[in-house]
Each structure stands twice: as C-alpha cells, then as structure tokens.
Amino acid sequence: MTTPKYKEPSFLDASLPLIVLIILLSMSVYLFGDYSSSGPNQMALFLATAAAVLVGLKNGYHWSVIEKAMVKGISLSLGAVLILLSVGALIGTWMLSGTVPTLIYYGLQLINPSWFYAASCLLCAIVALSIGSSWTTAATIGVALIGVANGLGLSPVITAGAIVSGAYFGDKISPLSETTNLAPAVAGADLFDHIRHMLWTTVPSIVLALILYTMIGFNADPQTNIDRIEEIRSILNTNFEIGVMQLVPLFILLTMAIKKVPAFPTVFSVPCWVLFGRYFFNNNY
C-alpha cells in the first residue's frame, strides 16, 4: 500500500481561508449591522471552513484525513466550550443566591472613591487569575462593582474599563484559563512556558493601566450621595437575602481555584451548590 503524497500548503493556501473569512465577516456586518451575529456571521464561518477544506483537497489530503483533523481541533477546544456553558449557569445562580447583591451592598460601605477604579482593576485581575475566566469575573464581581460605582457617583464607563482590563489580564496568565490552555495545546508548547513569555507584554500593560486608573480616581469628582447609597442598600435588602452566607459561593469558587481544581469543575460546581442550598436551606442562598 503506497503512502499518499501530500503537498505542503503555500502561503497563499494558508492565507486563503482567513481572507475569505475577513471578507465575509466584513460584508455581514456591513449588510446586517447589529443583526449580523444572529446568523450571517455563522454562515461566514461555515463558508470559510469550506474554503479551508477545498485547499486541503487541492493539496492531496483525503476527506478522512481532513475529518480527523477537524475532530481533533474540536476536541482541543471543547474544554473552553464547556467552561463558557457553565459560566451562564454561574451568573444566574449568583444573582439568584444574592451573592452579587451582597457584594454591592458591602462594597458601598468599604471602597473609597479615590482608589475605586484601580481597586476594581486589581480585584478583577486577582479573581480572574484565581478562577481562569474573564467572562465569569466580569459577569459576577464586575456587575457588583458597576453597582458600587453608581452608588458612589463614579463613572460606570471607566469602571467597566477597569473591570475588563483586570479580568482579561488575570484570564490571560491564569493556568486555569481555557484560552491559555488552548493556545499551547494547539501549538504543541508547554503551558507555563507560554505564560512566562506572555508576561513580557501583560505585566507592563497592567502596571500602566493601574497607574492611569489611580490618577483618574484621585482627579475624579465623585458625587457621593449618602441618601442615594442608603436607598440602594434598602432596595437590595428588600429584594435579596443579604448576609455572609450569600458569600459562600464566592469562597467555594476561590478555594477550588487555589487548590488548582481544573477550571470546568470549579465553575460548574458553584451553581450546583447554590441550587442545593436554595432547595435545602429555605431559599436563603
């Protein structure tokens, strides 16, 4: 049995699917605007995949070989997909359990407006580094910080920037992050070598961001309204269970991350705990 001969793809071959994808995505956004994510973008991805398949067939690869490569690529990214699915459950249950409202409630008391932006960035960086998910951090701790910013009379726009800056920094260098694991897995590199090389760009960027957020915070003119803060706290007390017990899901998440439990069971276990708590402890979670 003769071994099939495969032709090495040229630079044009390798670039063609990307070129097709860029053109189709650009047309999708131009033609459909905000509705492009409701179907047209997905069609662009499928057509770019078809272009890649045609390039493979042109270079002598049989369909069975291409199919195995596709399955391998999907299996490498499946961990990231599972984490993204569990993040949705985590966000909903943290709101259901009162964890996010409790963070807002206590945050209105504890955080000084002058260093609020820098503290938000640093807090999100630490949490994202611990749990390995920028989306989880932004959707839980980040939502709480936006609420605190509104209560303190600070800019929610700058606060959102600080949240995203910290969350993406922590996610990028976290060994629990799905994207940080996916990149070296696809390239065949060592995870911690990958993280070490990323530090050359990520550390200067976060240091610069913290300096800028500190300067903005000390030059800001917060319109802190004590009556408004008390009104927000009263509304939270009326509509949610506020207390230390509501912070248990956060402590579980951070403890599992510190113990280096893999990202998916770490994120997925917290919604299970919250639902268990609400069912067996008279809806106090």
Coordinates of C-alpha atoms in Angstrom, one line a residue:
M1 CA 0.0 0.0 0.0
T2 CA 1.5 3.3 -1.1
T3 CA 1.6 6.2 1.3
P4 CA -0.4 9.1 -0.1
K5 CA 1.6 12.2 -1.1
Y6 CA 0.5 15.4 0.4
K7 CA 1.5 18.8 -1.0
E8 CA 2.7 21.3 1.6
P9 CA 0.4 24.3 1.6
S10 CA 1.8 27.6 0.2
F11 CA 1.5 30.9 2.0
L12 CA -1.5 31.7 -0.3
D13 CA -3.1 28.4 0.5
A14 CA -2.8 29.1 4.3
S15 CA -4.0 32.6 3.9
L16 CA -7.0 31.9 1.7
P17 CA -9.4 30.7 4.4
L18 CA -8.6 33.8 6.5
I19 CA -9.0 36.1 3.6
V20 CA -12.4 34.6 2.8
L21 CA -13.4 34.8 6.5
I22 CA -12.4 38.5 6.8
I23 CA -14.2 39.4 3.6
L24 CA -17.4 37.6 4.5
L25 CA -17.5 38.9 8.1
S26 CA -17.0 42.5 6.8
M27 CA -19.8 42.0 4.3
S28 CA -22.0 40.5 7.1
V29 CA -21.5 43.5 9.4
Y30 CA -21.9 46.0 6.5
L31 CA -25.2 44.4 5.3
F32 CA -26.8 43.3 8.5
G33 CA -25.3 45.6 11.2
D34 CA -26.2 44.5 14.7
Y35 CA -28.2 41.5 13.4
S36 CA -25.0 40.0 11.8
S37 CA -24.5 37.8 14.9
S38 CA -27.9 36.3 14.5
G39 CA -26.9 34.1 11.6
P40 CA -24.8 35.8 8.9
N41 CA -21.6 35.6 10.9
Q42 CA -22.1 31.9 11.5
M43 CA -22.6 31.4 7.7
A44 CA -19.4 33.3 7.1
L45 CA -17.6 30.8 9.5
F46 CA -19.0 27.8 7.7
L47 CA -18.1 29.2 4.2
A48 CA -14.5 29.9 5.4
T49 CA -14.3 26.3 6.7
A50 CA -15.4 25.1 3.3
A51 CA -12.6 27.2 1.7
A52 CA -10.1 25.5 4.1
V53 CA -11.5 22.1 3.1
L54 CA -11.1 22.9 -0.6
V55 CA -7.5 24.0 0.0
G56 CA -6.8 20.7 1.8
L57 CA -8.4 18.6 -1.0
K58 CA -6.4 20.6 -3.6
N59 CA -3.2 19.7 -1.8
G60 CA -3.9 15.9 -1.9
Y61 CA -5.5 15.4 1.5
H62 CA -8.3 12.8 1.6
W63 CA -11.5 13.7 3.3
S64 CA -10.9 11.1 6.0
V65 CA -7.6 12.9 7.0
I66 CA -9.4 16.3 7.0
E67 CA -12.2 14.9 9.1
K68 CA -9.8 13.6 11.7
A69 CA -8.1 16.9 11.8
M70 CA -11.5 18.7 12.4
V71 CA -12.4 16.3 15.1
K72 CA -9.0 16.8 16.8
G73 CA -9.5 20.6 16.6
I74 CA -13.0 20.4 18.1
S75 CA -11.7 18.2 20.9
L76 CA -9.0 20.6 21.8
S77 CA -11.5 23.5 22.1
L78 CA -14.3 21.5 23.8
G79 CA -12.9 22.4 27.2
A80 CA -13.3 26.1 26.5
V81 CA -16.9 25.5 25.3
L82 CA -17.8 23.6 28.5
I83 CA -16.5 26.4 30.6
L84 CA -18.5 29.0 28.6
L85 CA -21.6 27.0 29.1
S86 CA -21.1 26.7 32.8
V87 CA -20.4 30.5 33.1
G88 CA -24.0 31.2 32.1
A89 CA -25.3 29.0 34.9
L90 CA -22.8 30.6 37.3
I91 CA -24.0 34.2 36.5
G92 CA -27.7 33.3 37.0
T93 CA -27.2 31.4 40.3
W94 CA -25.0 34.2 41.8
M95 CA -27.9 36.6 41.1
L96 CA -30.4 34.0 42.4
S97 CA -28.4 33.4 45.6
G98 CA -27.9 37.1 46.4
T99 CA -24.1 36.9 46.0
V100 CA -23.8 39.8 43.6
P101 CA -26.3 42.0 45.5
T102 CA -24.3 41.2 48.7
L103 CA -21.1 42.3 47.1
I104 CA -22.7 45.6 46.0
Y105 CA -24.2 46.1 49.5
Y106 CA -20.9 45.7 51.3
G107 CA -18.9 47.4 48.6
L108 CA -20.8 50.6 49.0
Q109 CA -19.5 50.7 52.6
L110 CA -15.9 49.6 52.1
I111 CA -14.5 51.1 48.9
N112 CA -13.0 54.6 48.9
P113 CA -14.0 56.6 45.7
S114 CA -10.4 57.9 45.2
W115 CA -8.9 54.5 44.5
F116 CA -12.0 52.7 43.4
Y117 CA -11.0 52.4 39.7
A118 CA -7.6 50.9 40.5
A119 CA -9.0 48.7 43.2
S120 CA -11.6 47.4 40.7
C121 CA -9.0 46.6 38.2
L122 CA -6.7 44.8 40.7
L123 CA -9.6 42.9 42.3
C124 CA -10.8 41.6 38.9
A125 CA -7.3 40.6 38.0
I126 CA -6.9 38.6 41.1
V127 CA -10.2 36.9 40.8
A128 CA -9.7 36.1 37.1
L129 CA -6.2 34.8 37.8
S130 CA -7.7 32.5 40.5
I131 CA -10.6 31.1 38.5
G132 CA -9.2 31.4 35.0
S133 CA -12.3 33.1 33.4
S134 CA -12.6 36.7 32.4
W135 CA -16.2 36.4 31.5
T136 CA -17.1 34.9 34.9
T137 CA -15.2 37.7 36.6
A138 CA -16.8 40.5 34.6
A139 CA -20.3 39.0 34.9
T140 CA -20.2 38.5 38.7
I141 CA -17.6 40.7 40.5
G142 CA -17.8 43.1 37.6
V143 CA -21.6 43.5 37.9
A144 CA -21.2 44.2 41.6
L145 CA -18.6 46.8 41.0
I146 CA -20.7 48.6 38.4
G147 CA -23.5 48.8 41.1
V148 CA -21.0 50.2 43.6
A149 CA -19.8 52.8 41.1
N150 CA -23.3 54.0 40.5
G151 CA -23.8 54.3 44.3
L152 CA -20.6 56.3 44.7
G153 CA -21.4 58.7 41.9
L154 CA -18.5 57.4 39.8
S155 CA -18.3 56.8 36.1
P156 CA -19.7 53.3 35.2
V157 CA -17.9 53.6 31.8
I158 CA -14.4 53.9 33.4
T159 CA -15.4 51.2 35.9
A160 CA -16.3 48.9 33.1
G161 CA -12.9 49.6 31.5
A162 CA -11.1 48.8 34.8
I163 CA -13.1 45.6 35.2
V164 CA -12.3 44.4 31.6
S165 CA -8.6 45.3 32.0
G166 CA -8.2 43.4 35.2
A167 CA -10.4 40.4 34.1
Y168 CA -8.5 39.9 30.8
F169 CA -5.1 40.3 32.4
G170 CA -5.9 37.6 35.0
D171 CA -7.5 35.3 32.4
K172 CA -4.5 35.6 30.1
I173 CA -1.9 34.5 32.6
S174 CA -4.1 32.0 34.6
P175 CA -3.1 28.3 34.2
L176 CA -6.8 27.6 34.7
S177 CA -7.9 29.6 31.7
E178 CA -9.4 27.7 28.8
T179 CA -7.8 30.0 26.2
T180 CA -4.4 30.0 27.9
N181 CA -4.5 26.2 27.8
L182 CA -5.9 26.0 24.3
A183 CA -3.1 28.1 22.7
P184 CA -0.1 26.0 23.8
A185 CA -2.1 22.8 23.3
V186 CA -2.7 23.7 19.6
A187 CA 0.9 24.9 19.1
G188 CA 2.4 21.9 21.0
A189 CA 4.1 24.2 23.6
D190 CA 4.4 23.9 27.3
L191 CA 1.7 25.8 29.3
F192 CA 4.0 27.5 31.7
D193 CA 6.5 28.5 29.0
H194 CA 3.6 30.1 27.2
I195 CA 2.5 32.0 30.3
R196 CA 6.1 33.1 31.1
H197 CA 6.6 34.6 27.6
M198 CA 3.2 36.4 27.8
L199 CA 4.4 38.2 30.9
W200 CA 6.7 40.4 28.8
T201 CA 3.6 42.2 27.4
T202 CA 0.9 41.6 30.0
V203 CA 2.7 42.9 33.1
P204 CA 3.8 46.3 31.6
S205 CA 0.2 46.8 30.3
I206 CA -1.5 46.1 33.7
V207 CA 1.0 48.3 35.6
L208 CA 0.4 51.2 33.2
A209 CA -3.4 50.6 33.5
L210 CA -3.2 50.7 37.3
I211 CA -1.2 53.9 37.2
L212 CA -3.8 55.5 34.9
Y213 CA -6.8 54.3 36.9
T214 CA -5.2 55.6 40.1
M215 CA -4.6 59.1 38.5
I216 CA -8.1 59.2 37.2
G217 CA -9.5 58.2 40.6
F218 CA -7.7 60.8 42.5
N219 CA -8.7 63.5 39.9
A220 CA -12.3 62.4 39.8
D221 CA -15.1 64.4 41.4
P222 CA -17.4 61.7 42.8
Q223 CA -20.9 62.9 43.6
T224 CA -21.4 60.7 46.6
N225 CA -24.9 60.9 47.9
I226 CA -25.3 59.3 51.3
D227 CA -29.1 59.2 50.9
R228 CA -28.8 57.6 47.5
I229 CA -26.4 54.9 48.9
E230 CA -28.8 54.2 51.7
E231 CA -31.7 54.0 49.2
I232 CA -29.7 51.4 47.1
R233 CA -28.9 49.4 50.2
S234 CA -32.5 49.5 51.3
I235 CA -33.7 48.2 47.9
L236 CA -31.1 45.4 48.0
N237 CA -32.2 44.4 51.5
T238 CA -35.9 44.4 50.3
N239 CA -35.4 42.3 47.2
F240 CA -32.5 40.0 48.1
E241 CA -31.1 38.0 51.1
I242 CA -28.0 39.9 52.2
G243 CA -25.5 38.3 54.6
V244 CA -22.3 36.4 55.0
M245 CA -23.9 33.2 53.9
Q246 CA -24.6 34.7 50.5
L247 CA -20.8 34.9 50.0
V248 CA -20.3 31.2 50.4
P249 CA -20.5 30.5 46.6
L250 CA -17.6 33.1 46.1
F251 CA -15.5 31.4 48.8
I252 CA -16.1 28.0 47.3
L253 CA -15.1 29.2 43.9
L254 CA -11.9 30.9 45.2
T255 CA -11.0 27.9 47.4
M256 CA -11.3 25.4 44.5
A257 CA -9.2 27.7 42.3
I258 CA -6.4 28.0 44.9
K259 CA -6.5 24.2 45.3
K260 CA -5.8 24.1 41.5
V261 CA -9.0 22.2 40.7
P262 CA -9.5 22.3 36.8
A263 CA -11.5 25.2 35.5
F264 CA -14.6 23.4 34.4
P265 CA -15.5 21.6 37.6
T266 CA -14.5 24.7 39.5
V267 CA -17.0 26.9 37.6
F268 CA -19.7 24.2 37.3
S269 CA -19.8 23.1 40.9
V270 CA -20.8 26.5 42.2
P271 CA -24.2 26.6 40.5
C272 CA -24.8 23.1 41.8
W273 CA -24.0 24.2 45.3
V274 CA -26.3 27.3 45.1
L275 CA -29.3 25.2 43.8
F276 CA -28.7 22.7 46.5
G277 CA -28.6 25.4 49.1
R278 CA -31.8 27.1 48.0
Y279 CA -33.6 23.8 48.0
F280 CA -32.5 22.5 51.4
F281 CA -31.9 25.8 53.4
N282 CA -35.3 27.6 52.9
N283 CA -34.2 29.7 50.0
N284 CA -31.5 31.5 51.9
Y285 CA -29.0 31.0 49.1

